[in-house]
Short mmCIF file of C-alpha atoms and ligand atoms in Angstrom, two decimals:
data_model
loop_
_atom_site.label_atom_id
_atom_site.label_comp_id
_atom_site.label_asym_id
_atom_site.label_seq_id
_atom_site.Cartn_x
_atom_site.Cartn_y
_atom_site.Cartn_z
CA MET A 93 -0.10 -0.38 0.34
CA SER A 94 1.42 3.55 -0.99
CA LYS A 95 1.66 6.65 1.63
CA THR A 96 -1.11 7.51 -0.25
CA HIS A 97 -2.88 4.66 0.35
CA SER A 98 -2.52 5.00 3.80
CA ARG A 99 -3.92 8.41 4.05
CA GLN A 100 -7.31 8.01 2.79
CA GLN A 101 -10.52 6.16 4.10
CA LEU A 102 -11.79 2.58 3.97
CA GLU A 103 -14.66 4.28 1.37
CA THR A 104 -12.35 5.56 -1.05
CA LEU A 105 -9.65 2.73 -1.34
CA ALA A 106 -12.69 0.27 -2.12
CA ILE A 107 -13.33 2.75 -4.94
CA HIS A 108 -9.82 4.24 -5.64
CA ALA A 109 -6.72 2.13 -4.27
CA GLY A 110 -4.74 -0.51 -7.19
CA GLN A 111 -7.75 1.48 -10.40
CA PRO A 112 -5.65 4.02 -11.97
CA ALA A 113 -7.59 4.53 -14.89
CA GLU A 114 -5.97 2.40 -18.52
CA PRO A 115 -3.30 3.99 -19.77
CA VAL A 116 -4.19 3.38 -23.39
CA THR A 117 -7.69 4.31 -23.33
CA GLY A 118 -8.53 6.30 -20.11
CA ALA A 119 -11.17 3.99 -19.30
CA ILE A 120 -11.96 4.38 -15.05
CA THR A 121 -13.13 0.99 -15.07
CA PRO A 122 -10.33 -2.11 -14.96
CA PRO A 123 -10.42 -4.06 -17.74
CA VAL A 124 -10.96 -7.99 -18.15
CA PHE A 125 -7.47 -9.26 -19.41
CA MET A 126 -9.03 -11.94 -20.43
CA THR A 127 -6.44 -13.67 -21.96
CA SER A 128 -3.63 -16.77 -21.06
CA THR A 129 -0.62 -15.48 -22.57
CA TYR A 130 1.21 -12.22 -23.81
CA VAL A 131 3.15 -12.20 -27.77
CA GLN A 132 6.83 -11.29 -26.47
CA ASP A 133 8.95 -9.55 -29.35
CA GLY A 134 11.30 -12.10 -28.58
CA PRO A 135 12.71 -14.59 -26.32
CA GLY A 136 12.44 -12.62 -22.95
CA GLY A 137 11.31 -9.55 -24.72
CA HIS A 138 8.11 -9.02 -22.77
CA LYS A 139 6.40 -6.44 -20.71
CA GLY A 140 6.62 -8.26 -17.35
CA TYR A 141 3.65 -9.90 -18.24
CA GLU A 142 4.71 -13.76 -19.31
CA TYR A 143 1.76 -16.21 -18.77
CA SER A 144 -1.90 -15.36 -16.80
CA ARG A 145 -0.79 -17.93 -14.40
CA THR A 146 2.31 -15.61 -13.38
CA HIS A 147 0.61 -12.34 -13.91
CA ASN A 148 -2.36 -10.71 -14.72
CA PRO A 149 -3.67 -6.74 -14.95
CA THR A 150 -6.64 -7.66 -13.46
CA ARG A 151 -5.72 -10.18 -11.11
CA GLN A 152 -3.23 -7.47 -9.61
CA ALA A 153 -5.69 -4.47 -9.68
CA LEU A 154 -7.93 -6.84 -6.92
CA GLU A 155 -4.53 -8.07 -5.45
CA ALA A 156 -3.41 -4.45 -4.71
CA ASN A 157 -7.12 -3.14 -3.70
CA ILE A 158 -7.85 -5.86 -0.93
CA ALA A 159 -4.50 -5.02 -0.14
CA ALA A 160 -5.24 -1.57 0.51
CA LEU A 161 -8.61 -2.31 2.26
CA GLU A 162 -6.84 -4.28 5.11
CA GLY A 163 -3.83 -2.02 5.09
CA GLY A 164 -1.23 -4.35 4.21
CA GLN A 165 1.29 -4.03 1.54
CA PHE A 166 0.79 -6.78 -0.70
CA GLY A 167 -1.88 -8.75 -1.78
CA VAL A 168 -2.11 -12.53 -3.16
CA ALA A 169 -5.83 -13.95 -4.92
CA PHE A 170 -6.20 -17.37 -5.29
CA ALA A 171 -9.61 -19.19 -6.53
CA SER A 172 -11.18 -19.84 -3.53
CA GLY A 173 -10.31 -19.51 0.09
CA CYS A 174 -9.75 -22.99 0.52
CA ALA A 175 -6.80 -22.79 -2.48
CA ALA A 176 -5.65 -19.66 -0.72
CA THR A 177 -5.25 -21.77 2.84
CA THR A 178 -4.41 -24.43 1.13
CA THR A 179 -1.05 -22.68 -0.38
CA ILE A 180 -0.26 -20.80 2.92
CA LEU A 181 -0.10 -24.42 4.58
CA HIS A 182 2.43 -25.10 1.82
CA THR A 183 4.95 -22.92 3.54
CA LEU A 184 5.16 -25.66 6.18
CA SER A 185 6.79 -28.69 5.42
CA ALA A 186 6.68 -32.59 6.89
CA GLY A 187 7.17 -32.86 11.09
CA ASP A 188 6.05 -29.12 11.08
CA HIS A 189 3.44 -28.40 13.99
CA VAL A 190 0.08 -26.10 13.29
CA VAL A 191 -1.63 -24.18 16.85
CA ALA A 192 -5.45 -23.90 15.29
CA GLY A 193 -8.46 -22.11 17.18
CA ASP A 194 -11.00 -24.92 17.52
CA ASP A 195 -13.58 -23.80 16.12
CA LEU A 196 -13.16 -23.47 12.39
CA TYR A 197 -15.23 -23.70 8.66
CA GLY A 198 -15.77 -27.06 8.13
CA GLY A 199 -13.60 -27.21 4.93
CA THR A 200 -10.65 -25.32 6.50
CA TYR A 201 -10.59 -28.23 9.30
CA ARG A 202 -10.74 -31.25 6.52
CA ILE A 203 -7.74 -29.19 5.02
CA PHE A 204 -5.69 -29.30 8.16
CA GLU A 205 -7.07 -32.82 8.80
CA ARG A 206 -7.56 -34.87 5.94
CA VAL A 207 -4.87 -33.31 3.65
CA MET A 208 -1.91 -31.66 5.28
CA LYS A 209 -1.69 -34.88 7.72
CA GLN A 210 -1.47 -36.73 4.85
CA LEU A 211 1.77 -34.98 4.45
CA GLY A 212 3.22 -34.97 8.04
CA ILE A 213 1.85 -31.67 9.47
CA SER A 214 0.48 -31.97 12.44
CA VAL A 215 -2.22 -29.38 14.12
CA SER A 216 -3.53 -28.39 18.05
CA TYR A 217 -6.66 -26.87 18.32
CA VAL A 218 -7.47 -24.90 20.92
CA ASP A 219 -10.20 -22.56 22.77
CA PRO A 220 -9.36 -19.73 21.05
CA MET A 221 -11.40 -17.54 23.57
CA ARG A 222 -8.14 -18.02 26.04
CA PRO A 223 -5.18 -16.63 24.59
CA ALA A 224 -2.97 -18.48 26.65
CA ALA A 225 -3.87 -21.30 25.08
CA PHE A 226 -1.72 -20.59 21.76
CA GLY A 227 0.99 -20.34 23.70
CA GLU A 228 0.67 -23.19 25.88
CA ALA A 229 0.49 -25.62 22.94
CA MET A 230 3.05 -24.02 20.86
CA ARG A 231 6.34 -26.67 20.09
CA PRO A 232 9.51 -26.29 19.26
CA ASN A 233 8.34 -28.18 15.47
CA THR A 234 5.36 -25.30 15.35
CA LYS A 235 5.52 -23.05 12.50
CA LEU A 236 2.25 -21.23 11.88
CA VAL A 237 -0.70 -20.54 14.54
CA TRP A 238 -4.19 -20.20 12.60
CA VAL A 239 -7.33 -18.41 14.10
CA GLU A 240 -10.65 -17.49 13.11
CA THR A 241 -12.92 -14.81 14.46
CA PRO A 242 -15.10 -14.70 15.09
CA THR A 243 -15.21 -18.21 14.29
CA ASN A 244 -17.42 -19.83 11.87
CA PRO A 245 -20.06 -21.14 13.01
CA LEU A 246 -19.83 -20.25 17.19
CA LEU A 247 -18.97 -16.88 16.26
CA LYS A 248 -16.13 -17.38 19.77
CA LEU A 249 -13.91 -14.24 19.63
CA CYS A 250 -10.42 -14.58 20.07
CA ASP A 251 -8.23 -11.84 20.96
CA ILE A 252 -6.01 -11.03 18.26
CA ALA A 253 -3.65 -8.33 19.75
CA GLU A 254 -3.46 -11.37 22.80
CA VAL A 255 -2.19 -13.97 20.59
CA ALA A 256 -0.32 -11.91 18.31
CA LYS A 257 2.22 -11.01 21.48
CA LEU A 258 2.50 -14.60 21.93
CA CYS A 259 3.00 -15.13 18.33
CA HIS A 260 5.42 -12.42 18.11
CA ALA A 261 7.62 -13.60 21.27
CA ALA A 262 7.68 -16.78 19.39
CA LYS A 263 8.20 -15.42 16.42
CA LEU A 264 5.44 -16.93 14.77
CA PRO A 265 3.66 -16.09 11.75
CA LEU A 266 0.03 -15.72 12.86
CA PHE A 267 -2.54 -15.64 10.60
CA VAL A 268 -6.00 -14.32 11.01
CA ASP A 269 -9.15 -15.84 8.58
CA ASN A 270 -11.51 -12.51 8.24
CA THR A 271 -14.11 -13.77 6.38
CA PHE A 272 -16.92 -12.71 8.44
CA MET A 273 -15.74 -9.50 9.44
CA SER A 274 -13.68 -8.03 6.80
CA PRO A 275 -11.56 -5.56 6.69
CA VAL A 276 -14.48 -2.76 7.12
CA LEU A 277 -15.15 -4.24 10.58
CA GLN A 278 -11.55 -5.65 12.05
CA ARG A 279 -8.09 -4.71 11.86
CA PRO A 280 -5.87 -8.12 11.75
CA LEU A 281 -2.89 -6.64 10.75
CA GLU A 282 -3.46 -3.66 12.88
CA LEU A 283 -3.33 -6.08 15.38
CA GLY A 284 -0.41 -7.76 14.99
CA ALA A 285 -1.40 -10.17 12.73
CA THR A 286 1.19 -11.48 10.12
CA ALA A 287 -1.57 -12.21 7.34
CA VAL A 288 -4.93 -11.83 6.82
CA VAL A 289 -6.91 -14.32 4.93
CA HIS A 290 -10.23 -13.69 3.46
CA SER A 291 -12.92 -15.83 1.82
CA THR A 292 -14.07 -13.07 -0.69
CA THR A 293 -16.55 -15.05 -1.78
CA LYS A 294 -18.10 -13.63 0.99
CA TYR A 295 -18.21 -10.27 2.29
CA ILE A 296 -15.41 -8.80 0.33
CA ASN A 297 -17.47 -10.10 -3.22
CA GLY A 298 -20.86 -9.45 -1.76
CA HIS A 299 -23.38 -10.60 -4.30
CA ALA A 300 -23.11 -14.49 -4.23
CA ASP A 301 -21.43 -15.09 -8.22
CA VAL A 302 -17.72 -15.49 -6.77
CA VAL A 303 -15.36 -17.78 -5.29
CA GLY A 304 -12.37 -16.49 -4.53
CA GLY A 305 -9.92 -15.96 -1.54
CA VAL A 306 -7.07 -13.56 -0.75
CA VAL A 307 -3.95 -13.35 1.27
CA VAL A 308 -2.59 -9.94 2.31
CA THR A 309 0.65 -9.09 4.31
CA SER A 310 3.35 -6.24 5.00
CA ASP A 311 5.65 -9.47 5.45
CA VAL A 312 8.13 -9.24 2.58
CA ALA A 313 9.50 -12.93 3.30
CA LEU A 314 6.38 -14.22 3.32
CA HIS A 315 4.95 -12.92 0.35
CA GLU A 316 7.46 -13.73 -1.84
CA ARG A 317 7.26 -17.44 -0.53
CA LEU A 318 3.02 -16.87 -1.15
CA ARG A 319 3.50 -15.34 -4.73
CA PHE A 320 6.04 -18.08 -5.47
CA LEU A 321 3.52 -20.90 -4.49
CA GLN A 322 0.95 -18.67 -6.31
CA ASN A 323 2.38 -19.74 -9.37
CA ALA A 324 3.76 -22.76 -8.21
CA ILE A 325 0.98 -24.61 -7.41
CA GLY A 326 -1.28 -22.25 -9.59
CA ALA A 327 -4.85 -22.09 -7.61
CA VAL A 328 -5.36 -18.55 -9.29
CA PRO A 329 -8.42 -17.48 -9.77
CA GLY A 330 -9.99 -15.93 -13.29
CA PRO A 331 -9.44 -12.49 -14.73
CA LEU A 332 -13.59 -11.66 -14.74
CA ASP A 333 -14.01 -13.72 -11.54
CA CYS A 334 -11.20 -10.57 -10.16
CA PHE A 335 -12.99 -7.90 -11.83
CA LEU A 336 -16.41 -8.86 -10.50
CA VAL A 337 -14.86 -9.31 -6.62
CA MET A 338 -13.62 -6.15 -7.27
CA ARG A 339 -16.88 -4.42 -8.60
CA GLY A 340 -18.03 -5.98 -5.48
CA ALA A 341 -15.39 -4.59 -2.74
CA LYS A 342 -16.40 -1.10 -4.58
CA THR A 343 -19.24 -1.09 -1.84
CA LEU A 344 -18.15 -3.48 0.49
CA PRO A 345 -17.96 -0.08 3.26
CA LEU A 346 -21.88 0.61 2.70
CA ARG A 347 -23.28 -2.70 2.55
CA MET A 348 -21.28 -3.87 5.80
CA GLY A 349 -22.88 -1.51 7.58
CA ARG A 350 -26.25 -2.72 6.83
CA HIS A 351 -25.40 -6.03 7.44
CA CYS A 352 -24.33 -4.67 10.88
CA GLU A 353 -27.64 -3.23 11.53
CA ASN A 354 -29.81 -6.23 10.07
CA GLY A 355 -27.58 -7.80 11.95
CA GLN A 356 -28.65 -6.36 15.15
CA ALA A 357 -32.18 -5.84 15.17
CA MET A 358 -32.59 -9.51 14.03
CA ALA A 359 -30.60 -10.62 17.12
CA GLU A 360 -32.10 -8.76 19.26
CA TRP A 361 -35.73 -10.01 17.91
CA LEU A 362 -34.27 -13.43 18.05
CA GLN A 363 -33.29 -12.87 21.89
CA ALA A 364 -36.51 -11.80 22.72
CA GLN A 365 -37.67 -14.72 22.23
CA VAL A 366 -35.50 -16.79 24.15
CA GLY A 367 -37.17 -18.78 26.74
CA HIS A 368 -40.85 -19.29 24.79
CA GLY A 369 -40.44 -22.71 23.87
CA LEU A 370 -38.37 -22.74 20.13
CA ILE A 371 -35.05 -20.70 20.66
CA GLU A 372 -32.86 -21.71 23.12
CA ARG A 373 -29.70 -19.39 22.95
CA VAL A 374 -29.04 -17.04 20.21
CA ILE A 375 -25.27 -16.18 19.58
CA TYR A 376 -24.24 -12.96 18.23
CA PRO A 377 -20.90 -11.10 19.03
CA GLY A 378 -23.64 -7.28 19.45
CA LEU A 379 -25.45 -9.06 22.28
CA PRO A 380 -24.66 -8.47 26.27
CA SER A 381 -25.24 -12.08 26.09
CA HIS A 382 -22.23 -12.87 23.62
CA PRO A 383 -19.80 -13.99 26.59
CA GLN A 384 -17.36 -11.87 25.20
CA TYR A 385 -19.35 -8.94 24.09
CA GLU A 386 -16.83 -6.42 25.62
CA LEU A 387 -13.94 -7.85 23.67
CA ALA A 388 -16.23 -7.68 20.31
CA ARG A 389 -16.66 -4.09 21.24
CA ARG A 390 -12.25 -3.07 21.92
CA GLN A 391 -11.77 -5.60 18.39
CA MET A 392 -14.85 -5.45 16.35
CA HIS A 393 -15.86 -2.05 14.17
CA GLY A 394 -19.24 -3.38 14.41
CA PRO A 395 -20.92 -7.17 15.15
CA GLY A 396 -21.60 -8.01 11.16
CA GLY A 397 -24.27 -9.91 9.86
CA MET A 398 -23.94 -13.44 11.16
CA ILE A 399 -25.97 -15.47 14.09
CA SER A 400 -25.64 -18.30 14.99
CA PHE A 401 -29.53 -19.32 17.19
CA VAL A 402 -30.16 -23.01 19.02
CA VAL A 403 -33.71 -24.46 18.58
CA ALA A 404 -34.46 -25.64 21.73
CA ASP A 405 -36.11 -30.13 21.84
CA GLY A 406 -40.37 -29.15 22.39
CA ARG A 407 -42.74 -31.63 20.71
CA LEU A 408 -40.51 -32.44 17.95
CA PRO A 409 -36.72 -33.05 18.27
CA ALA A 410 -34.35 -30.01 18.20
CA LEU A 411 -33.12 -31.61 14.88
CA GLU A 412 -36.54 -31.87 12.97
CA ARG A 413 -37.45 -28.28 14.21
CA ALA A 414 -34.60 -26.97 12.60
CA VAL A 415 -35.22 -28.89 9.65
CA LYS A 416 -38.55 -27.34 9.32
CA ILE A 417 -37.24 -23.49 9.38
CA LEU A 418 -34.98 -24.20 6.71
CA ARG A 419 -37.85 -25.57 4.39
CA GLN A 420 -40.07 -23.32 5.28
CA VAL A 421 -38.29 -20.26 4.76
CA LYS A 422 -39.48 -17.99 1.84
CA LEU A 423 -37.31 -15.50 1.07
CA ILE A 424 -34.35 -16.65 3.31
CA ALA A 425 -32.10 -18.89 1.07
CA CYS A 426 -31.27 -22.32 2.73
CA ALA A 427 -27.97 -22.36 1.38
CA GLU A 428 -24.31 -22.54 2.16
CA SER A 429 -22.38 -19.74 2.22
CA LEU A 430 -22.12 -16.10 3.75
CA GLY A 431 -21.68 -12.36 2.71
CA GLY A 432 -23.70 -11.90 0.05
CA VAL A 433 -26.44 -9.10 -0.33
CA GLU A 434 -29.20 -11.75 -0.11
CA SER A 435 -29.81 -13.49 3.59
CA LEU A 436 -29.13 -16.91 3.54
CA ILE A 437 -29.69 -19.87 6.08
CA GLU A 438 -28.26 -23.07 6.49
CA HIS A 439 -27.71 -25.87 9.38
CA PRO A 440 -24.11 -26.32 9.83
CA ALA A 441 -24.11 -29.51 11.64
CA SER A 442 -25.85 -31.19 8.31
CA MET A 443 -24.27 -29.00 5.82
CA THR A 444 -21.18 -26.20 5.88
CA HIS A 445 -19.92 -28.94 8.77
CA ALA A 446 -20.53 -31.56 7.79
CA SER A 447 -17.37 -32.95 7.91
CA ILE A 448 -16.56 -32.69 11.30
CA PRO A 449 -16.49 -35.84 11.90
CA VAL A 450 -20.26 -36.63 14.89
CA ASP A 451 -18.14 -36.81 18.13
CA LYS A 452 -16.15 -33.39 17.53
CA ARG A 453 -19.04 -31.57 16.62
CA ALA A 454 -20.47 -32.05 20.17
CA GLU A 455 -17.28 -31.80 21.68
CA LEU A 456 -17.39 -28.52 20.08
CA GLY A 457 -21.29 -26.86 20.49
CA ILE A 458 -22.33 -27.85 16.83
CA SER A 459 -25.40 -29.13 18.11
CA ASP A 460 -28.26 -30.48 15.71
CA GLY A 461 -30.32 -27.28 16.84
CA LEU A 462 -27.55 -25.26 16.19
CA ILE A 463 -29.17 -22.66 12.87
CA ARG A 464 -26.38 -20.35 10.99
CA LEU A 465 -28.38 -17.01 9.33
CA SER A 466 -25.93 -14.93 7.55
CA VAL A 467 -28.23 -11.41 7.26
CA GLY A 468 -27.93 -9.86 4.12
CA ILE A 469 -29.14 -6.74 3.37
CA GLU A 470 -32.93 -6.71 2.49
CA HIS A 471 -35.35 -4.66 4.57
CA ILE A 472 -35.51 -6.17 8.12
CA ASP A 473 -39.29 -6.30 7.99
CA ASP A 474 -39.48 -8.65 5.12
CA LEU A 475 -36.88 -10.85 7.09
CA ARG A 476 -38.26 -10.96 10.17
CA GLU A 477 -41.65 -11.24 8.65
CA ASP A 478 -40.30 -14.20 7.23
CA LEU A 479 -38.50 -16.06 9.81
CA ALA A 480 -41.35 -15.70 11.70
CA GLN A 481 -43.82 -17.48 9.82
CA ALA A 482 -41.13 -20.51 9.14
CA PHE A 483 -40.86 -20.77 13.06
CA ALA A 484 -44.56 -20.79 13.66
CA SER A 485 -43.92 -23.82 11.29
CA ALA A 486 -41.49 -25.61 14.07
CA GLU A 487 -43.89 -24.89 17.02
O1 LIG B 762 -15.70 -21.40 0.19
P1 LIG B 762 -14.10 -20.57 -0.48
O2 LIG B 762 -14.59 -19.42 -1.06
O3 LIG B 762 -12.73 -21.74 -0.48
O4 LIG B 762 -13.58 -20.30 1.69
C1 LIG B 762 -13.52 -21.09 2.39
C2 LIG B 762 -13.42 -20.33 3.65
C3 LIG B 762 -12.56 -20.33 4.19
N1 LIG B 762 -12.33 -19.42 6.05
C4 LIG B 762 -14.36 -18.92 6.07
C5 LIG B 762 -14.14 -18.74 7.94
C6 LIG B 762 -14.84 -19.42 5.23
O5 LIG B 762 -16.27 -19.25 6.24
C7 LIG B 762 -15.22 -20.50 4.31
C8 LIG B 762 -16.23 -21.02 3.25
N2 LIG B 762 -17.32 -20.65 4.39
C9 LIG B 762 -18.54 -21.40 3.43
C10 LIG B 762 -18.57 -21.15 2.61
C11 LIG B 762 -20.13 -21.35 4.81
O6 LIG B 762 -20.94 -21.84 4.21
O7 LIG B 762 -19.71 -21.19 5.85
#
């Protein structure tokens, strides 16, 4: 990020960072460089672009834009959030060890357990709400610390600054998956993280039409290694996807404001129903009932649009009630993913977190009655009305 960038506000950076007018025509919008290769004058006679897996101007524009939003120097874009995670983990070697928070997106857990383990990389999972736990789990062969905050799906928080202190003392890089917050609501690099990871599929793109990922860091050596691996492994996003994510990112600050307003209003409405038969518990960092409400206020610039709630056993068991609700919603879509303009609802135990073994899910608290709601930016009255009619079906 240039000096000019650091003086600008997020609303401005979202629209302008990494996107100067195109030099040939003056086009205000970055062109989609839909090309696999670049013509050279002769061997080695290129203009800095040889092949699109290695360099693509549309991808570079996106990388610069997201880096500026996160307040980092370098962005490295990937074909998905999982591709970003996998490529990061390829900075490790057999025999290395990772300390990670114990509540993670199911696909991230699957990469740790069913992809990296086979390659000789081990992972210890710790309670992300207890920073000291990260220090206690570090071993001589620990090479990397990984957290999501808020976690997916239980919305536990991790004190990034505290964990960063422990990582700095141990000279370990701290990676923070900031997908649930976006750079608008949480600034991990400013809190001491080495790198930020995003599934851009979610809030950054925001329109449910792209799968993508990005890593942002100001660490030169890490950036060089990731840049090498991005090209060597090749999990790169196509130029049209990069263009779409960049277009989505222009309204990120505006959208996050509405996600927070709707999220807060929805969480309060749900909370008011606790104890009346259907809803047992609501988990949302903007509610004083969240066990880390104070940390949320300190670390986050807004509570976000993700709410989890637990349906109680009634005449029917919680699982059946949860399924009824998810089948009955009409405006809110029953679907995996989150962070788009449209509201989505899902059942972690059978959908996003089905790849976590049953006993592990039970241990973590991902119960059969747990429902996760990604509150979109529709009118809150319409969203509440839809949930109310779906709840009525599960009485
Ligand atoms: O889906 P993909 O772009 O590969 O991103 C993976 C990923 C990484 N990190 C977090 C915190 C995530 O939530 C995800 C993807 N999550 C979902 C698809 C979901 O519904 O939770």
